[in-house]
Amino acid sequence: VFLISIILFILFFAIQHPLQTNSNQSFNAANKSNKPIKQRPKTFSSVDQNIPQIQPRITNGNQSPVGRYPYISLLAEKVLCGGTLIADNVVLTAAHCTGFIDVRVGIHSYSDVT
């Protein structure tokens, strides 16, 4: 009962005082404003045509051919994150990677990054 009371208190406090985030930093690099995009981005049709059959796991560590996955993105700042190009100007990535300002699409190897 005591543990449940503590959990409920923490949840109540979290709802009443949400974390402050700096959303300006996340979107200023690409958009230069905080205004939402009013039109839906066009799909990246060339990616749709080049998607290979997905295998459930990595086996034998074989390197993929250059250009095989053109929709994979590298997001870089102090650490590296990955993402997937889902439209002409939209990269889907993990929530903790949204503050990154350098996004590269089509990078095959870390040595390609200059």
Coordinates of C-alpha atoms in Angstrom, one line a residue:
V1 CA 0.0 0.0 0.0
F2 CA 2.9 2.4 0.8
L3 CA 4.6 1.7 -2.5
I4 CA 1.4 2.3 -4.4
S5 CA 0.9 5.6 -2.5
I6 CA 4.4 6.7 -3.6
I7 CA 3.8 5.7 -7.2
L8 CA 0.5 7.6 -7.3
F9 CA 2.1 10.7 -5.7
I10 CA 4.9 10.6 -8.3
L11 CA 2.4 10.3 -11.2
F12 CA 0.3 13.1 -9.8
F13 CA 3.3 15.3 -9.5
A14 CA 4.5 14.5 -13.0
I15 CA 1.1 15.4 -14.4
Q16 CA 0.9 18.7 -12.5
H17 CA 4.5 19.7 -13.4
P18 CA 5.5 18.3 -16.8
L19 CA 9.1 18.6 -17.9
Q20 CA 10.1 21.7 -19.8
T21 CA 11.7 21.0 -23.1
N22 CA 13.3 23.3 -25.6
S23 CA 11.4 22.5 -28.7
N24 CA 12.9 25.5 -30.5
Q25 CA 16.3 23.7 -30.6
S26 CA 14.8 20.6 -32.3
F27 CA 13.2 22.3 -35.3
N28 CA 15.1 25.6 -35.9
A29 CA 17.9 24.0 -37.8
A30 CA 15.8 22.7 -40.6
N31 CA 12.7 25.0 -40.5
K32 CA 14.1 28.3 -39.2
S33 CA 10.8 28.8 -37.4
N34 CA 8.5 27.1 -35.0
K35 CA 5.5 27.3 -37.3
P36 CA 4.0 23.9 -38.2
I37 CA 4.2 22.7 -41.7
K38 CA 0.7 23.2 -43.2
Q39 CA 0.9 20.7 -46.1
R40 CA 1.5 17.0 -45.8
P41 CA 4.9 16.1 -47.2
K42 CA 4.9 14.1 -50.4
T43 CA 6.0 10.4 -50.1
F44 CA 9.4 9.5 -51.2
S45 CA 8.4 7.2 -54.1
S46 CA 11.9 6.1 -55.1
V47 CA 12.4 4.7 -51.6
D48 CA 9.1 2.7 -51.9
Q49 CA 10.5 1.0 -55.1
N50 CA 13.8 0.1 -53.6
I51 CA 12.8 -1.6 -50.3
P52 CA 14.3 -5.1 -50.2
Q53 CA 12.6 -7.9 -48.4
I54 CA 13.2 -7.4 -44.7
Q55 CA 15.0 -10.2 -42.8
P56 CA 14.1 -10.7 -39.2
R57 CA 17.7 -10.5 -37.9
I58 CA 21.3 -9.7 -38.9
T59 CA 23.2 -12.8 -39.9
N60 CA 26.8 -13.4 -40.7
G61 CA 27.5 -9.6 -40.5
N62 CA 27.5 -9.1 -44.3
Q63 CA 27.8 -5.5 -45.4
S64 CA 24.9 -4.2 -47.4
P65 CA 25.7 -2.9 -51.0
V66 CA 26.1 0.8 -51.3
G67 CA 22.8 2.5 -52.0
R68 CA 20.7 -0.6 -51.0
Y69 CA 19.0 1.4 -48.1
P70 CA 18.8 5.0 -49.4
Y71 CA 16.2 6.0 -46.7
I72 CA 18.5 5.3 -43.7
S73 CA 19.6 8.6 -42.1
L74 CA 22.5 9.5 -39.7
L75 CA 21.7 12.2 -37.1
A76 CA 24.8 13.6 -35.5
E77 CA 25.9 16.0 -32.9
K78 CA 27.8 14.8 -29.8
V79 CA 26.5 11.2 -30.2
L80 CA 25.1 9.4 -33.3
C81 CA 21.5 8.4 -33.9
G82 CA 19.8 6.7 -36.8
G83 CA 16.6 7.5 -38.6
T84 CA 14.5 6.6 -41.5
L85 CA 13.4 9.0 -44.3
I86 CA 9.6 8.7 -44.5
A87 CA 8.9 11.7 -46.8
D88 CA 10.9 14.2 -48.8
N89 CA 11.7 16.3 -45.7
V90 CA 10.7 14.1 -42.7
V91 CA 13.1 11.7 -40.8
L92 CA 11.6 9.4 -38.2
T93 CA 13.9 8.8 -35.3
A94 CA 13.8 8.1 -31.5
A95 CA 12.5 10.8 -29.2
H96 CA 15.9 11.4 -27.6
C97 CA 17.5 12.2 -31.0
T98 CA 15.3 15.3 -31.9
G99 CA 17.8 17.9 -30.9
F100 CA 20.3 16.9 -33.6
I101 CA 21.2 19.5 -36.1
D102 CA 23.2 17.5 -38.7
V103 CA 21.1 15.0 -40.7
R104 CA 22.6 13.0 -43.5
V105 CA 20.6 10.7 -45.7
G106 CA 22.2 7.9 -47.8
I107 CA 25.4 7.6 -45.7
H108 CA 26.8 4.1 -46.2
S109 CA 29.7 4.2 -43.7
Y110 CA 30.9 6.5 -40.9
S111 CA 33.9 7.2 -43.1
D112 CA 31.6 8.9 -45.6
V113 CA 30.9 11.6 -43.0
T114 CA 33.3 14.6 -43.3

